[in-house]
CSV table of C-alpha atoms in Angstrom, one decimal:
chain,number,residue,atom,x,y,z
A,1,VAL,CA,0.0,20.3,-26.9
A,2,ARG,CA,0.7,20.2,-23.6
A,3,ALA,CA,4.3,20.2,-22.8
A,4,GLU,CA,5.6,16.4,-21.0
A,5,PRO,CA,5.6,16.9,-17.5
A,6,PHE,CA,8.9,17.7,-15.6
A,7,ARG,CA,10.6,14.3,-14.4
A,8,PHE,CA,12.1,14.7,-11.2
A,9,PRO,CA,15.9,13.9,-11.5
A,10,PRO,CA,16.7,10.1,-10.8
A,11,VAL,CA,17.6,9.3,-7.4
A,12,HIS,CA,20.3,7.1,-6.8
A,13,ARG,CA,20.2,4.4,-3.6
A,14,THR,CA,22.9,2.2,-1.7
A,15,VAL,CA,23.2,0.4,1.0
A,16,LEU,CA,27.2,0.8,2.9
A,17,ALA,CA,28.1,-2.7,4.6
A,18,ASN,CA,27.3,-1.1,7.9
A,19,GLY,CA,23.6,-0.2,7.1
A,20,VAL,CA,23.4,3.3,6.4
A,21,THR,CA,21.3,3.9,3.2
A,22,LEU,CA,22.7,6.7,0.9
A,23,HIS,CA,20.1,8.5,-1.8
A,24,THR,CA,21.6,11.0,-3.5
A,25,CYS,CA,21.0,13.1,-6.5
A,26,ASP,CA,22.8,14.9,-9.5
A,27,ARG,CA,22.2,18.5,-9.8
A,28,PRO,CA,25.1,19.8,-12.2
A,29,GLY,CA,26.3,23.3,-11.4
A,30,GLN,CA,25.0,23.3,-8.1
A,31,GLU,CA,27.7,25.2,-5.9
A,32,VAL,CA,25.8,24.0,-2.5
A,33,LEU,CA,25.5,20.3,-1.4
A,34,SER,CA,22.3,20.3,0.5
A,35,VAL,CA,22.5,17.2,2.8
A,36,GLU,CA,19.5,15.5,4.6
A,37,ILE,CA,20.5,13.0,7.9
A,38,ILE,CA,17.2,10.8,8.5
A,39,VAL,CA,17.1,9.0,11.8
A,40,GLN,CA,14.4,6.2,12.1
A,41,VAL,CA,13.6,7.0,15.9
A,42,PRO,CA,9.7,7.3,15.8
A,43,LEU,CA,8.4,9.2,18.5
A,44,ALA,CA,5.9,6.6,19.5
A,45,LEU,CA,9.3,4.5,21.2
A,46,GLU,CA,9.8,7.5,23.9
A,47,ALA,CA,9.2,6.3,27.9
A,48,ARG,CA,5.9,8.1,28.2
A,49,ASP,CA,7.3,10.4,31.0
A,50,LEU,CA,10.3,11.9,28.9
A,51,GLU,CA,8.5,12.7,26.0
A,52,GLY,CA,10.2,15.3,23.8
A,53,ILE,CA,13.4,13.4,23.8
A,54,THR,CA,14.1,12.7,20.8
A,55,GLY,CA,13.8,16.6,20.2
A,56,ILE,CA,16.5,17.4,22.9
A,57,ALA,CA,18.6,14.7,21.3
A,58,ALA,CA,18.6,16.0,17.6
A,59,ARG,CA,19.6,19.9,18.9
A,60,ALA,CA,22.0,18.8,20.8
A,61,LEU,CA,24.4,17.3,18.5
A,62,ALA,CA,25.6,20.7,17.9
A,63,GLU,CA,27.2,20.8,21.4
A,64,GLY,CA,30.1,18.6,19.7
A,65,THR,CA,32.3,15.6,20.7
A,66,PRO,CA,34.5,14.5,23.1
A,67,GLY,CA,37.7,16.3,20.8
A,68,LEU,CA,35.6,19.2,19.5
A,69,PRO,CA,33.2,20.7,22.4
A,70,SER,CA,30.4,23.1,21.3
A,71,LEU,CA,31.7,27.1,20.6
A,72,ASP,CA,34.9,25.1,18.5
A,73,PHE,CA,32.5,22.4,16.6
A,74,ILE,CA,30.2,25.5,15.1
A,75,GLN,CA,32.8,27.4,14.5
A,76,GLU,CA,34.3,24.7,12.5
A,77,LEU,CA,31.0,24.5,10.4
A,78,GLU,CA,30.8,28.7,10.0
A,79,HIS,CA,34.8,27.8,8.3
A,80,CYS,CA,33.1,25.7,6.1
A,81,GLY,CA,30.4,28.1,5.5
A,82,ALA,CA,27.9,25.2,6.3
A,83,THR,CA,24.4,25.7,7.9
A,84,LEU,CA,23.2,23.3,10.3
A,85,GLY,CA,19.6,22.7,11.7
A,86,ALA,CA,18.2,19.3,13.6
A,87,GLY,CA,14.9,18.1,15.6
A,88,ALA,CA,12.9,15.6,15.4
A,89,GLU,CA,9.7,14.6,13.6
A,90,HIS,CA,6.9,12.3,14.6
A,91,ALA,CA,8.7,9.5,12.6
A,92,GLY,CA,12.3,10.3,13.5
A,93,MET,CA,15.3,12.9,13.9
A,94,ARG,CA,16.1,15.1,10.7
A,95,ILE,CA,19.3,16.8,10.2
A,96,THR,CA,20.1,19.2,7.5
A,97,LEU,CA,23.1,20.4,6.4
A,98,ASP,CA,23.5,23.0,3.4
A,99,VAL,CA,27.4,23.9,3.1
A,100,PRO,CA,29.4,24.5,-0.2
A,101,GLY,CA,31.1,21.6,-2.4
A,102,PRO,CA,34.8,22.1,-1.3
A,103,TYR,CA,33.5,22.0,1.8
A,104,VAL,CA,30.8,19.3,1.9
A,105,GLU,CA,34.0,16.1,3.5
A,106,HIS,CA,34.9,18.5,6.6
A,107,ALA,CA,31.6,19.5,7.9
A,108,LEU,CA,30.0,15.8,6.8
A,109,SER,CA,33.0,14.5,8.6
A,110,LEU,CA,32.1,16.8,11.8
A,111,VAL,CA,28.0,15.9,12.0
A,112,VAL,CA,28.8,11.9,11.8
A,113,ALA,CA,31.1,12.4,14.4
A,114,ALA,CA,28.6,13.9,16.2
A,115,LEU,CA,26.6,11.3,15.3
A,116,ARG,CA,28.5,8.6,16.5
A,117,GLU,CA,29.6,10.1,20.0
A,118,PRO,CA,27.5,13.0,20.4
A,119,LEU,CA,29.3,15.6,23.9
A,120,LEU,CA,26.3,15.6,25.4
A,121,PRO,CA,27.4,18.7,28.0
A,122,PRO,CA,25.0,17.9,31.4
A,123,ARG,CA,24.5,22.5,31.0
A,124,ALA,CA,23.5,21.7,27.4
A,125,VAL,CA,21.5,19.5,28.0
A,126,ASP,CA,19.4,21.5,30.8
A,127,ARG,CA,19.5,24.6,28.6
A,128,LEU,CA,17.6,22.5,25.6
A,129,ALA,CA,15.1,20.9,28.2
A,130,ARG,CA,14.4,24.2,29.3
A,131,SER,CA,14.5,25.7,25.8
A,132,GLN,CA,11.8,23.1,24.9
A,133,ALA,CA,9.8,23.7,27.6
A,134,ASP,CA,9.9,27.6,26.8
A,135,ALA,CA,8.8,26.5,23.3
A,136,HIS,CA,6.0,24.4,24.0
A,137,ARG,CA,4.9,27.3,26.5
A,138,ARG,CA,4.7,29.5,23.5
A,139,HIS,CA,2.6,27.2,21.2
A,140,LEU,CA,0.3,27.0,23.8
A,141,ALA,CA,-0.1,31.1,23.5
A,142,ASP,CA,0.1,30.9,19.8
A,143,PRO,CA,-3.6,30.6,18.8
A,144,GLU,CA,-2.4,28.8,15.4
A,145,ARG,CA,-0.1,26.5,17.3
A,146,ARG,CA,-2.8,25.6,19.9
A,147,ALA,CA,-5.3,25.4,17.3
A,148,SER,CA,-2.9,22.5,15.9
A,149,LEU,CA,-2.4,21.1,19.3
A,150,GLU,CA,-5.9,20.4,20.0
A,151,ILE,CA,-6.4,19.3,16.6
A,152,HIS,CA,-4.3,16.4,17.4
A,153,ARG,CA,-5.4,15.4,21.0
A,154,ALA,CA,-8.9,15.2,19.6
A,155,LEU,CA,-8.5,13.0,16.0
A,156,PHE,CA,-6.1,10.9,18.0
A,157,ASP,CA,-6.9,8.1,20.6
A,158,ALA,CA,-5.0,9.7,24.0
A,159,ARG,CA,-2.3,6.4,23.9
A,160,ASP,CA,-1.2,7.3,20.6
A,161,ARG,CA,2.1,9.4,20.8
A,162,ARG,CA,0.4,11.4,17.9
A,163,SER,CA,-2.1,12.9,19.9
A,164,ARG,CA,0.8,14.8,21.4
A,165,PRO,CA,3.0,17.7,20.5
A,166,ALA,CA,5.9,16.6,18.7
A,167,LEU,CA,8.4,18.4,21.2
A,168,GLY,CA,6.6,16.9,24.2
A,169,ASP,CA,5.0,19.4,27.3
A,170,ALA,CA,6.8,21.4,30.1
A,171,GLU,CA,6.5,18.3,32.4
A,172,THR,CA,8.1,15.8,30.1
A,173,VAL,CA,10.8,17.7,29.1
A,174,LEU,CA,12.0,19.2,31.7
A,175,ARG,CA,12.4,15.8,33.7
A,176,ILE,CA,15.3,14.3,30.9
A,177,ASP,CA,18.5,14.9,31.5
A,178,ARG,CA,22.0,14.0,30.1
A,179,ASP,CA,21.9,10.4,31.1
A,180,ALA,CA,18.4,9.9,29.5
A,181,VAL,CA,19.7,11.7,26.1
A,182,ALA,CA,23.0,9.7,26.8
A,183,ALA,CA,20.9,6.5,26.7
A,184,HIS,CA,18.4,7.3,24.4
A,185,HIS,CA,21.3,8.5,21.8
A,186,ALA,CA,23.0,5.0,22.6
A,187,ARG,CA,20.4,2.4,22.0
A,188,HIS,CA,18.2,4.1,18.9
A,189,VAL,CA,21.4,6.3,16.7
A,190,ARG,CA,22.8,3.5,14.5
A,191,PRO,CA,24.2,3.0,11.3
A,192,GLY,CA,21.4,0.6,10.3
A,193,ALA,CA,18.6,3.3,11.5
A,194,THR,CA,19.9,6.1,9.2
A,195,THR,CA,19.4,7.6,5.8
A,196,VAL,CA,22.0,9.7,4.0
A,197,ILE,CA,20.5,12.1,1.4
A,198,VAL,CA,22.4,14.5,-0.7
A,199,ALA,CA,21.2,16.7,-3.5
A,200,GLY,CA,23.7,18.7,-5.6
A,201,ASP,CA,26.8,18.3,-7.9
A,202,LEU,CA,27.8,15.0,-6.9
A,203,VAL,CA,30.5,14.6,-9.7
A,204,ARG,CA,32.3,17.5,-9.5
A,205,PHE,CA,32.7,17.4,-6.2
A,206,ASP,CA,33.2,13.3,-5.7
A,207,VAL,CA,29.9,13.2,-3.4
A,208,ASP,CA,29.9,9.1,-3.8
A,209,THR,CA,33.8,8.9,-3.0
A,210,VAL,CA,33.1,11.5,0.0
A,211,LEU,CA,30.0,9.5,1.4
A,212,HIS,CA,31.7,6.0,1.7
A,213,ARG,CA,35.1,7.6,3.2
A,214,VAL,CA,33.5,9.5,6.0
A,215,LEU,CA,30.5,6.8,6.8
A,216,SER,CA,31.7,3.1,6.1
A,217,ASP,CA,33.8,2.9,8.9
A,218,TRP,CA,30.7,4.0,11.7
A,219,GLU,CA,30.2,1.2,13.6
A,220,GLY,CA,27.4,-0.1,15.4
A,221,GLU,CA,23.8,-2.4,14.7
A,222,ARG,CA,23.5,-2.9,11.3
A,223,HIS,CA,19.5,-3.1,11.6
A,224,ALA,CA,16.9,-0.3,11.8
A,225,VAL,CA,15.3,-0.1,15.5
A,226,ARG,CA,12.2,-2.3,16.3
A,227,ALA,CA,9.2,-0.8,15.1
A,228,PRO,CA,7.0,0.9,17.7
A,229,GLN,CA,3.6,-1.2,18.4
A,230,ALA,CA,0.7,-0.4,16.1
A,231,PRO,CA,-1.6,2.5,17.2
A,232,PRO,CA,-4.7,2.3,18.9
A,233,PRO,CA,-7.7,2.6,16.2
A,234,VAL,CA,-8.4,6.1,14.7
A,235,PRO,CA,-11.4,7.6,16.7
A,236,ASP,CA,-13.8,9.1,13.6
A,237,GLU,CA,-16.2,11.2,16.0
A,238,PRO,CA,-17.3,14.9,15.3
A,239,ALA,CA,-16.5,17.5,17.9
A,240,VAL,CA,-16.4,21.0,18.5
A,241,ILE,CA,-13.6,22.7,20.6
A,242,LEU,CA,-13.3,26.3,21.8
A,243,VAL,CA,-10.7,27.7,23.5
A,244,ASP,CA,-11.7,30.8,25.4
A,245,ARG,CA,-9.2,33.7,24.7
A,246,PRO,CA,-11.1,36.8,26.1
A,247,GLY,CA,-10.6,40.0,23.9
A,248,ALA,CA,-9.0,38.2,21.5
A,249,VAL,CA,-10.0,40.3,18.2
A,250,GLN,CA,-9.9,37.4,15.6
A,251,THR,CA,-10.7,33.4,15.6
A,252,ARG,CA,-8.0,30.6,14.6
A,253,LEU,CA,-10.4,28.2,13.2
A,254,VAL,CA,-9.4,24.7,12.1
A,255,LEU,CA,-11.2,21.9,10.4
A,256,GLY,CA,-9.6,18.6,10.8
A,257,THR,CA,-9.7,15.0,10.2
A,258,VAL,CA,-7.6,11.8,9.5
A,259,ALA,CA,-7.1,11.2,5.6
A,260,PRO,CA,-5.2,8.8,3.7
A,261,GLY,CA,-1.4,9.2,3.8
A,262,ALA,CA,0.5,9.9,0.9
A,263,ALA,CA,1.5,5.6,0.3
A,264,ASP,CA,-2.1,5.5,-0.3
A,265,PRO,CA,-2.8,4.6,-4.4
A,266,GLY,CA,-4.9,7.5,-4.5
A,267,TRP,CA,-2.6,10.5,-2.7
A,268,ASP,CA,-1.9,12.0,-6.6
A,269,ALA,CA,-5.7,12.5,-6.7
A,270,LEU,CA,-6.3,14.1,-3.2
A,271,LEU,CA,-2.8,16.6,-3.9
A,272,VAL,CA,-5.1,18.1,-6.6
A,273,GLY,CA,-8.1,18.1,-5.0
A,274,ASN,CA,-6.8,19.6,-2.3
A,275,HIS,CA,-5.6,22.1,-4.9
A,276,CYS,CA,-9.1,22.9,-6.1
A,277,LEU,CA,-10.1,23.1,-2.2
A,278,GLY,CA,-7.6,25.6,-0.5
A,279,GLY,CA,-4.9,24.7,-1.6
A,280,SER,CA,-3.4,27.5,-3.1
A,281,VAL,CA,-4.1,31.1,-3.4
A,282,ASN,CA,-8.3,31.8,-5.7
A,283,ALA,CA,-9.4,28.2,-4.4
A,284,ARG,CA,-12.6,28.0,-3.6
A,285,LEU,CA,-12.3,28.6,0.5
A,286,ASP,CA,-10.1,31.6,-0.7
A,287,ARG,CA,-13.0,32.9,-3.2
A,288,VAL,CA,-15.3,32.2,-0.6
A,289,LEU,CA,-14.7,33.7,2.6
A,290,ARG,CA,-11.5,36.2,1.4
A,291,GLU,CA,-12.6,37.5,-1.7
A,292,ARG,CA,-16.2,37.7,-1.6
A,293,LYS,CA,-16.9,38.1,2.2
A,294,GLY,CA,-14.2,39.6,2.9
A,295,TYR,CA,-14.0,37.7,6.4
A,296,THR,CA,-10.1,37.0,6.8
A,297,TYR,CA,-6.7,37.5,4.9
A,298,GLY,CA,-6.4,34.3,4.1
A,299,PHE,CA,-7.9,30.5,4.4
A,300,HIS,CA,-6.2,27.4,3.3
A,301,SER,CA,-6.8,23.6,3.3
A,302,ARG,CA,-3.6,21.7,3.9
A,303,LEU,CA,-2.5,18.2,4.0
A,304,VAL,CA,-0.6,17.3,7.2
A,305,GLY,CA,1.7,14.0,7.0
A,306,VAL,CA,1.5,12.2,10.2
A,307,VAL,CA,3.0,8.6,10.1
A,308,GLU,CA,0.5,6.2,8.3
A,309,HIS,CA,-2.0,9.0,7.5
A,310,SER,CA,-2.6,12.5,6.7
A,311,LEU,CA,-4.6,15.4,8.8
A,312,ALA,CA,-7.0,17.3,6.0
A,313,VAL,CA,-7.2,20.5,7.7
A,314,VAL,CA,-9.0,23.5,6.9
A,315,THR,CA,-7.4,26.9,9.2
A,316,GLY,CA,-7.3,30.2,8.7
A,317,ALA,CA,-7.9,33.1,11.1
A,318,VAL,CA,-11.5,35.5,10.9
A,319,GLU,CA,-12.7,39.0,12.5
A,320,THR,CA,-14.1,37.3,15.6
A,321,SER,CA,-17.9,38.8,15.0
A,322,VAL,CA,-18.2,36.6,11.9
A,323,THR,CA,-16.7,33.9,13.4
A,324,GLY,CA,-20.1,31.7,13.0
A,325,ALA,CA,-21.0,32.6,9.4
A,326,ALA,CA,-17.4,31.7,8.7
A,327,LEU,CA,-17.7,28.6,9.9
A,328,SER,CA,-21.2,28.2,8.3
A,329,ASP,CA,-19.6,28.8,4.7
A,330,ILE,CA,-16.8,26.0,5.6
A,331,VAL,CA,-19.2,23.9,6.1
A,332,THR,CA,-20.8,24.9,2.6
A,333,ILE,CA,-18.0,24.7,0.4
A,334,LEU,CA,-17.8,21.4,1.7
A,335,ASP,CA,-21.1,20.4,1.6
A,336,ALA,CA,-20.7,21.4,-2.8
A,337,ALA,CA,-17.3,19.3,-3.3
A,338,THR,CA,-19.5,16.0,-1.7
A,339,HIS,CA,-21.7,16.5,-4.8
A,340,GLU,CA,-20.2,19.0,-7.5
A,341,ASP,CA,-17.2,17.8,-9.5
A,342,ILE,CA,-14.3,20.0,-9.6
A,343,THR,CA,-14.3,22.4,-12.7
A,344,ALA,CA,-12.0,21.9,-16.0
A,345,GLN,CA,-10.8,25.1,-14.9
A,346,GLU,CA,-10.1,24.4,-11.3
A,347,HIS,CA,-8.8,21.2,-12.6
A,348,ARG,CA,-6.3,23.0,-15.0
A,349,ALA,CA,-5.3,25.4,-12.9
A,350,ALA,CA,-4.3,22.4,-10.3
A,351,ILE,CA,-2.5,21.0,-12.4
A,352,ALA,CA,-0.5,23.6,-14.0
A,353,GLN,CA,0.0,24.6,-10.3
A,354,ILE,CA,1.5,21.2,-8.9
A,355,VAL,CA,3.0,20.5,-12.7
A,356,ASP,CA,4.1,23.1,-14.6
A,357,ALA,CA,6.1,24.7,-11.3
A,358,ALA,CA,8.2,21.8,-10.8
A,359,PRO,CA,11.1,22.9,-12.3
A,360,LEU,CA,11.1,26.3,-10.4
A,361,ARG,CA,10.5,24.4,-7.2
A,362,TYR,CA,13.6,22.0,-7.7
A,363,LEU,CA,16.2,24.7,-9.1
A,364,VAL,CA,17.5,24.7,-5.7
A,365,PRO,CA,19.4,21.8,-4.2
A,366,ALA,CA,17.7,22.0,-0.3
A,367,ASN,CA,14.8,21.5,-2.2
A,368,VAL,CA,15.5,18.2,-4.0
A,369,ALA,CA,17.3,16.9,-1.3
A,370,GLU,CA,13.7,17.7,1.5
A,371,GLU,CA,11.5,16.0,-1.0
A,372,ILE,CA,13.5,13.3,-0.4
A,373,ALA,CA,13.7,13.2,2.9
A,374,LEU,CA,10.1,13.4,3.4
A,375,LEU,CA,9.4,10.1,1.6
A,376,VAL,CA,12.2,8.0,3.8
A,377,LEU,CA,10.2,9.9,6.5
A,378,ASP,CA,7.0,8.2,5.0
A,379,GLY,CA,9.0,5.3,4.6
A,380,ARG,CA,8.6,5.4,0.7
A,381,ASP,CA,10.8,4.5,-2.1
A,382,PRO,CA,12.6,8.2,-3.4
A,383,ALA,CA,12.5,6.2,-6.9
A,384,ILE,CA,8.8,6.7,-7.3
A,385,LEU,CA,9.6,10.7,-7.7
A,386,THR,CA,10.9,9.9,-11.0
A,387,ASP,CA,7.1,9.6,-12.1
A,388,VAL,CA,5.5,12.0,-9.6
A,389,PHE,CA,4.8,15.0,-12.3
A,390,THR,CA,3.7,12.5,-14.9
A,391,ARG,CA,1.2,11.0,-12.6
A,392,ALA,CA,0.0,14.3,-11.3
A,393,ALA,CA,-0.9,15.2,-14.8
A,394,ALA,CA,-3.1,12.3,-15.4
A,395,VAL,CA,-5.3,12.6,-12.6
A,396,SER,CA,-8.4,13.7,-14.1
A,397,ALA,CA,-11.0,15.7,-12.4
A,398,ALA,CA,-13.6,13.3,-11.7
A,399,GLU,CA,-10.7,10.7,-9.7
A,400,ALA,CA,-9.8,14.4,-7.9
A,401,SER,CA,-13.0,15.4,-7.0
A,402,ALA,CA,-13.7,11.7,-5.7
A,403,ALA,CA,-10.6,12.0,-3.5
A,404,LEU,CA,-11.6,15.9,-2.2
A,405,ARG,CA,-14.8,14.4,-1.0
A,406,SER,CA,-13.5,11.0,0.6
A,407,ALA,CA,-10.7,13.5,2.5
A,408,PHE,CA,-12.7,15.8,3.7
A,409,PRO,CA,-16.5,14.6,5.0
A,410,PRO,CA,-17.9,18.0,6.4
A,411,HIS,CA,-19.8,16.2,9.0
A,412,ARG,CA,-17.4,13.8,10.4
A,413,MET,CA,-14.4,16.9,10.9
A,414,VAL,CA,-13.2,18.3,14.3
A,415,THR,CA,-13.6,21.7,14.7
A,416,VAL,CA,-11.3,24.1,16.7
A,417,ALA,CA,-11.6,27.4,17.7
A,418,VAL,CA,-9.7,29.4,19.7
A,419,GLY,CA,-10.7,33.4,20.2
A,420,ASP,CA,-13.4,35.0,22.3
A,421,THR,CA,-15.6,32.5,23.3
A,422,ALA,CA,-18.0,34.6,24.8
A,423,ARG,CA,-19.0,36.5,21.5
A,424,PHE,CA,-19.5,32.7,19.4
A,425,THR,CA,-20.0,30.3,21.8
A,426,ALA,CA,-24.0,29.9,21.7
A,427,GLU,CA,-23.6,30.6,17.6
A,428,ILE,CA,-21.2,27.3,17.3
A,429,ARG,CA,-23.5,25.6,19.7
A,430,ASP,CA,-26.7,26.1,17.3
A,431,ARG,CA,-25.2,25.9,14.1
A,432,CYS,CA,-22.9,22.3,14.8
A,433,PRO,CA,-24.5,19.2,15.9
A,434,ALA,CA,-21.1,17.2,17.4
A,435,PRO,CA,-20.7,18.1,21.2
A,436,VAL,CA,-19.0,21.0,22.3
A,437,THR,CA,-16.1,21.4,24.5
A,438,VAL,CA,-15.0,24.5,25.8
A,439,LEU,CA,-11.5,25.1,27.0
A,440,LYS,CA,-9.4,27.7,29.1
A,441,GLY,CA,-6.8,29.5,26.7
């Protein structure tokens, strides 16, 4: 008899008078509290020539406030035993704070003060801009990152913000100065656009009282920012993009397509189907490409959220000489999934990994808070977490098979290969009917 699926602990929602939304999840006995702060500033709202400004605005929060500049600000957080992280995703700004319970009020007060009135020293903003431009250049040089950039560019219309790097590129980022960041922050960071998530021992550390005390007097617009215009339609044409890296001993392969997002009714079935295809060790892709053929150290499939959609991606690195053969095997595996249902054994293994391992995944508050934050970024109600594993356990093998077929159509996917193209271009042209584009590395 199968045990009842794990139930995600209840998530309680409150909206303060100033528009800040709170989501709290009690994890008794946990000494460290995990805080996630989401500011709904979609990257689609960035000016085209200043893309990357949201990421700089987020990272600049650590530069402190007018009353507590950078080194003092960081030292205060360190005295609390707190760790702070900040960045931007396509759906908005995300700040993470982990802090021992007794110091949560002081640490959270520091971060909220920076949200309300960041110092934004000009030299620090310039440094962050240069650092972000350097990060983009490193991503271009890294095969896995470069493949990801090219798959986004190919899968979305050029007018769609999702087709371009979340960090911006070196050209746009180096245009950003202190005045631009200050204007962006003043326009978009407001109580009504902010969600604060806390997971940990809420009762012991009186977290509800702390949240109200720290956040209630934040004055500002209580409504969220205007939604960006609807993006252009998503293209649905296969293509092959080869990025040349002469002398590379491995080829990074990525096959991808735009699939339904997490709000789609079939999402639970797609999660199960993806686990069977390549979402775990010993799934179909790994069994063939790693175990039987020895082409790779690991090959996987993923579902990557990108505002209203997900990317269904198959990815891994193979030895250069077997690039064409590996690509043929991947297509064969995907083809088989279009007419062969997931087996009962595969289905059981996927359910075990998703459902039965859930209690271990959510032992620490950071994972609980992150799960809630991802839903907020997706525009979904975290209350659905309560029965998410019950729903997953109810997915049948036939439902998972149908979802897999829909999300990973083998002959409509974009293929990106980063490697020594002289050694595999002709072979790929022979094997792939889609148009082939070769780019310099």
